[in-house]
GROMACS .gro file of C-alpha atoms in nm:
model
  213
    1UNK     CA    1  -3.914   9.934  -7.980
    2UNK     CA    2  -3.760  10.224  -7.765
    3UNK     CA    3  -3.429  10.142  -7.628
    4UNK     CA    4  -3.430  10.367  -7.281
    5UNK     CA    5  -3.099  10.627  -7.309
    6UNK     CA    6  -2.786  10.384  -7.100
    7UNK     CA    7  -2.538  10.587  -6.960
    8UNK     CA    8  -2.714  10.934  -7.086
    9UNK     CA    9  -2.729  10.921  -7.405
   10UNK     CA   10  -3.044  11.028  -7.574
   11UNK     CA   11  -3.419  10.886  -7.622
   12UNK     CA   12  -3.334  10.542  -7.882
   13UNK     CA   13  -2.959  10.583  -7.899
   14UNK     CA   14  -2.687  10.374  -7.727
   15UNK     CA   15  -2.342  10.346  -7.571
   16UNK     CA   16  -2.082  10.264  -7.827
   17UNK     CA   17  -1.695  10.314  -7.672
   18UNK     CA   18  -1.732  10.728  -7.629
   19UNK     CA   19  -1.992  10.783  -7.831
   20UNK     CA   20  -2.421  10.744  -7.850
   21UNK     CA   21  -2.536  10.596  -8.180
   22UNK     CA   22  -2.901  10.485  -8.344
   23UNK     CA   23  -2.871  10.203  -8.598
   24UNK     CA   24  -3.145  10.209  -8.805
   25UNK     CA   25  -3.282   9.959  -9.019
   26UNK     CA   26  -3.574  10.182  -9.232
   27UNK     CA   27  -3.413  10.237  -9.545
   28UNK     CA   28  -3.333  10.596  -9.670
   29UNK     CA   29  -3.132  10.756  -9.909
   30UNK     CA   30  -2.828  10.892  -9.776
   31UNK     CA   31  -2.908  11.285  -9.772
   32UNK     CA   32  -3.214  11.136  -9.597
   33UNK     CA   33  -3.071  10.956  -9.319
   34UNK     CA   34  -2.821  11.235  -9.280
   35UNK     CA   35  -3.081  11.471  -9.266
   36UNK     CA   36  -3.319  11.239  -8.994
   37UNK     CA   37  -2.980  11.244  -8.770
   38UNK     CA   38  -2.873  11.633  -8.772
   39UNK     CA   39  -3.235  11.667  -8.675
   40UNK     CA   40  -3.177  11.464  -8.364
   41UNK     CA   41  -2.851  11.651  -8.272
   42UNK     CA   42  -2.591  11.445  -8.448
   43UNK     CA   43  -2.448  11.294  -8.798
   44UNK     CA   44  -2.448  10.999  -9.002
   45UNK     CA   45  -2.142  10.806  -8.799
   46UNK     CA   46  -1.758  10.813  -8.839
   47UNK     CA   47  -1.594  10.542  -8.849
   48UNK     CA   48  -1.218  10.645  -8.752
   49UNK     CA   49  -1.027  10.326  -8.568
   50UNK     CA   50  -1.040   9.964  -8.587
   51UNK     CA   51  -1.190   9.959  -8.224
   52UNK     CA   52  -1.506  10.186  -8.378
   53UNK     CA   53  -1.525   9.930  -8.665
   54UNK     CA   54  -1.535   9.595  -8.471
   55UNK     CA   55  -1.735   9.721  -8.223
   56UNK     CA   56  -2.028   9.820  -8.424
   57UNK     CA   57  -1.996   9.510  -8.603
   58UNK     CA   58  -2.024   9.323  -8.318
   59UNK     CA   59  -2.343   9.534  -8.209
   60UNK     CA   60  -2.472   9.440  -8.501
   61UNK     CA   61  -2.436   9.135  -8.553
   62UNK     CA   62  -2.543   9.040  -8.107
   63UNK     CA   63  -2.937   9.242  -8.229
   64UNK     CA   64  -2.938   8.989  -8.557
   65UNK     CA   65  -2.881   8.705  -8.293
   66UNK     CA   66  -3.094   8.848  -8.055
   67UNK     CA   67  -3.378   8.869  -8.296
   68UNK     CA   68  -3.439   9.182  -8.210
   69UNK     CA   69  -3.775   9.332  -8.295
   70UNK     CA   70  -3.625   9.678  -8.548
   71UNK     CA   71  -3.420   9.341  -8.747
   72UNK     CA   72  -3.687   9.170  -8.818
   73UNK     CA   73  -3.948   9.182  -9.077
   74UNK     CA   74  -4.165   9.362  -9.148
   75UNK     CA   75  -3.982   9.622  -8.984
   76UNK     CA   76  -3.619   9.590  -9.138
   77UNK     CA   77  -3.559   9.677  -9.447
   78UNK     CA   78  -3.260   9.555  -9.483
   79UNK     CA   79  -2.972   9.435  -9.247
   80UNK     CA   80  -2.670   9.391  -9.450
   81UNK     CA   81  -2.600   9.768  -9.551
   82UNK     CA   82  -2.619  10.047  -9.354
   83UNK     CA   83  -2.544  10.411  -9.438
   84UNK     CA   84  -2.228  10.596  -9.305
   85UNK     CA   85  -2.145  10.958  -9.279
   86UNK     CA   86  -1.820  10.888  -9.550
   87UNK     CA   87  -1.900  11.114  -9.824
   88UNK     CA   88  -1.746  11.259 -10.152
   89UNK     CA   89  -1.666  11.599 -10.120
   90UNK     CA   90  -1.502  11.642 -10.432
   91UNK     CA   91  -1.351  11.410 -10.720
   92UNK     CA   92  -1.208  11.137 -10.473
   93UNK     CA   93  -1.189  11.353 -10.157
   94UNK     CA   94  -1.362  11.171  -9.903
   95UNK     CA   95  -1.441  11.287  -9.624
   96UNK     CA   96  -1.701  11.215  -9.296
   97UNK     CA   97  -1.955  11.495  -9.311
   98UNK     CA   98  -1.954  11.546  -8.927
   99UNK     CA   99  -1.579  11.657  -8.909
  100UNK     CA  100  -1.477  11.692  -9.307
  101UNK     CA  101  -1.175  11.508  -9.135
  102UNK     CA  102  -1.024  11.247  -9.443
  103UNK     CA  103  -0.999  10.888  -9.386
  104UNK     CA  104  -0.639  10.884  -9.315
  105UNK     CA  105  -0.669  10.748  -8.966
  106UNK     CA  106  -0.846  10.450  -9.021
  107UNK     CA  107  -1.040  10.255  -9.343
  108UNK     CA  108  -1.152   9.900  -9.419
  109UNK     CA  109  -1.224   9.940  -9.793
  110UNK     CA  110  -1.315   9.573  -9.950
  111UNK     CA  111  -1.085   9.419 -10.138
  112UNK     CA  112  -0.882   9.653  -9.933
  113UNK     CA  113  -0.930   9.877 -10.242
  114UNK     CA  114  -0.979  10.247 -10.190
  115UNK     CA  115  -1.287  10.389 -10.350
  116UNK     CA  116  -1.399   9.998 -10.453
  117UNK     CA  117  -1.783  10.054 -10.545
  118UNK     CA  118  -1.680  10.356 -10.834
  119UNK     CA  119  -1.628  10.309 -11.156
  120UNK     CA  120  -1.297  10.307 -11.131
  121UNK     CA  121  -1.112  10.390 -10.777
  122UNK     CA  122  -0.990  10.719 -10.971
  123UNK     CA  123  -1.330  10.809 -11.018
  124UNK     CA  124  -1.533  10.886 -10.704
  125UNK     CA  125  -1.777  11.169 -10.743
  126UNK     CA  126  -1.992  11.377 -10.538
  127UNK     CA  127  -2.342  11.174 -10.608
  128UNK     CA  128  -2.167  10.843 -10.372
  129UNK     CA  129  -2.134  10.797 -10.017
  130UNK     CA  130  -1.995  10.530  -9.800
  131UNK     CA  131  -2.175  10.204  -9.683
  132UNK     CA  132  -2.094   9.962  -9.477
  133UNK     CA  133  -2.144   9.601  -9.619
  134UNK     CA  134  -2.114   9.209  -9.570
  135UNK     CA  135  -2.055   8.986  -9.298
  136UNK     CA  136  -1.753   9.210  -9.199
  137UNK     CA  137  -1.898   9.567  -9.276
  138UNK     CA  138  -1.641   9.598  -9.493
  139UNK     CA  139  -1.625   9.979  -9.679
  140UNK     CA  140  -1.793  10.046 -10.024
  141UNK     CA  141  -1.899  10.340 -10.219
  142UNK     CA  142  -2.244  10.348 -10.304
  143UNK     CA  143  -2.514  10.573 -10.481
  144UNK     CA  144  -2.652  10.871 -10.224
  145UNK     CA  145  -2.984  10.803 -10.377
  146UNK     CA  146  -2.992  10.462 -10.262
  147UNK     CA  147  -3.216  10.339  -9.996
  148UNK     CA  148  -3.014  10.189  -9.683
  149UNK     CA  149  -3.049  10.131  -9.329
  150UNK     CA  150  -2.844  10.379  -9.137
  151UNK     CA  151  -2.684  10.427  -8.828
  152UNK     CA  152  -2.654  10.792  -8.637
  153UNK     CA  153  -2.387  10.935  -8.370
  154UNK     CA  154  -2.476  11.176  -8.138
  155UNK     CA  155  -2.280  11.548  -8.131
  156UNK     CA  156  -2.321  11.520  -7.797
  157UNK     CA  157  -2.056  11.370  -7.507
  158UNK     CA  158  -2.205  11.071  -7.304
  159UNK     CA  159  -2.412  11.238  -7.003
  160UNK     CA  160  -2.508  11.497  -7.220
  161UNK     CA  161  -2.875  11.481  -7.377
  162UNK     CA  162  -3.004  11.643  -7.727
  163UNK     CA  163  -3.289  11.889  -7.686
  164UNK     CA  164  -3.529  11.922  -7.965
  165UNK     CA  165  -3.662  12.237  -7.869
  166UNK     CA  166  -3.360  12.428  -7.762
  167UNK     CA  167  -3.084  12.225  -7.994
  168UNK     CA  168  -2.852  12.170  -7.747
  169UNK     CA  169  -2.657  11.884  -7.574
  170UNK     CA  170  -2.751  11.952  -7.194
  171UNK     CA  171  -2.719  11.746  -6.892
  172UNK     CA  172  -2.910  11.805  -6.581
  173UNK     CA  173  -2.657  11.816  -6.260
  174UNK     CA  174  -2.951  11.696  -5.914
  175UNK     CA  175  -2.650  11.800  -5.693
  176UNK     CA  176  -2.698  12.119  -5.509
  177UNK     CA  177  -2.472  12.377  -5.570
  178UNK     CA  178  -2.435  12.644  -5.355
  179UNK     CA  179  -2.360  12.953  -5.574
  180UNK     CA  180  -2.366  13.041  -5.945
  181UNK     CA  181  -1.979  13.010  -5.924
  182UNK     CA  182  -1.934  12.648  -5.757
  183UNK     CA  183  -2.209  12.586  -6.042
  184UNK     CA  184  -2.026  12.727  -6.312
  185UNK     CA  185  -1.645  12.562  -6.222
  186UNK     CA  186  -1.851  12.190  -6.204
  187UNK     CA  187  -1.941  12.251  -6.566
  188UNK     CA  188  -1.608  12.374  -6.692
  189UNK     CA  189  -1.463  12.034  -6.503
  190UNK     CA  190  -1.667  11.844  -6.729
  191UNK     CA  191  -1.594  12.089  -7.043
  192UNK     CA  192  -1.926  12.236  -7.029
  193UNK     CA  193  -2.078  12.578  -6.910
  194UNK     CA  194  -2.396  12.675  -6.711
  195UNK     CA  195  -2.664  12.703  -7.007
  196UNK     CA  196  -2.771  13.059  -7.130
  197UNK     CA  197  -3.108  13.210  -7.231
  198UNK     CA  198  -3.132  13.516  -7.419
  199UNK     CA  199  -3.517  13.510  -7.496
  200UNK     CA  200  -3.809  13.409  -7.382
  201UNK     CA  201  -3.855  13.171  -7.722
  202UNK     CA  202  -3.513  12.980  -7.595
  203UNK     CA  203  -3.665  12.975  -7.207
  204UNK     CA  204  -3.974  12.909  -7.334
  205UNK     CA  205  -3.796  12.592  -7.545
  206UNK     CA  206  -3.537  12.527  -7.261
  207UNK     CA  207  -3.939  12.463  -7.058
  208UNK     CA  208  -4.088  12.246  -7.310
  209UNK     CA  209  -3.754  12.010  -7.277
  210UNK     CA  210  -3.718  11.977  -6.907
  211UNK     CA  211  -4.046  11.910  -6.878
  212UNK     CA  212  -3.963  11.550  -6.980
  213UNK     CA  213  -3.620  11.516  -6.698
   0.00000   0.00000   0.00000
């Protein structure tokens, strides 16, 4: 089913707290899923406070209630794992491949173990990633080349919508401005700036995506 964009965030994604995400329940490895998400303008998600953890939990858990369609056979899967972007970057480093930022702000490793899923929480190497798991999504390092349901975040702010043609996060303003300028200060208000072209492939892309505004 497509879930229309709530609050502007793209085509199948949805509000969670500050960011858009796509939970996805068709199983793919993990340099899979990560690659599926980069090519919709985003990640495989980060999961960096308590608030981020319960609330996807909780979104989670309300579409297995729900019954919705994507959690239900035959088109899930899977819907206890799901893929996150938590990855080894080197012996026991990890990090979430979005920012490379560590895990020191926030982590909810079962059995409140760091690194539980390895062979030994001293041993965490480059082939494992991070999934979330059970009833309470708790943290556990798994195999990349394991097939999971995943779950995306957006690079782009809320209002701001991913463009497949021109790869970028743009968001139509349908108020008038009056000059380039008063056009130009609205943007940097919302810590943006008037969009460039610098050849007619990038107008001609920048065309192809508007046509569907």
């Amino acid at each position: 089913s497509v879930i229309e964009p709530p609050e502007n965030c793209s085509l199948n994604y949805e509000r969670l707290a500050d960011s858009c995400i796509r939970i996805s329940t068709i199983a793919l490895t993990w340099g899979e899923a990560e690659e599926k998400c980069k090519a919709e303008g985003g990640h495989l998600i980060s999961i960096t406070s308590s608030q981020t953890q319960s609330a996807l939990m909780d979104l989670i858990k309300l579409k297995i209630a729900n019954n919705e369609k994507t959690f239900l056979p035959p088109y899930a899967d899977e819907i206890e794992n799901y893929w996150t972007g938590g990855t080894v970057r080197s012996l026991n480093d990890w990090r979430w491949i979005s920012t490379l930022k560590n895990f020191s702000e926030f982590s909810l490793w079962k059995s409140s173990k760091k690194g539980f899923g390895c062979s030994s929480p001293d041993l965490c190497l480059e082939t494992q990633a991070l999934k979330i798991s059970g009833d309470v999504f708790n943290w556990v390092a798994e195999e990349k080349t394991r097939k999971l349901p995943y779950i995306c975040e957006s690079s782009c702010r809320v209002g701001y919508i991913w463009q497949k043609r021109s790869k970028k996060c743009v968001k139509i303003q349908r108020m008038t401005m009056k000059t380039q300028s008063e056009a130009s200060l609205f943007c940097e208000k919302d810590r943006g700036k008037l969009i460039s072209v610098n050849s007619c492939l990038q107008l001609k892309n920048l065309i192809g995506d508007l046509e569907y505004f």
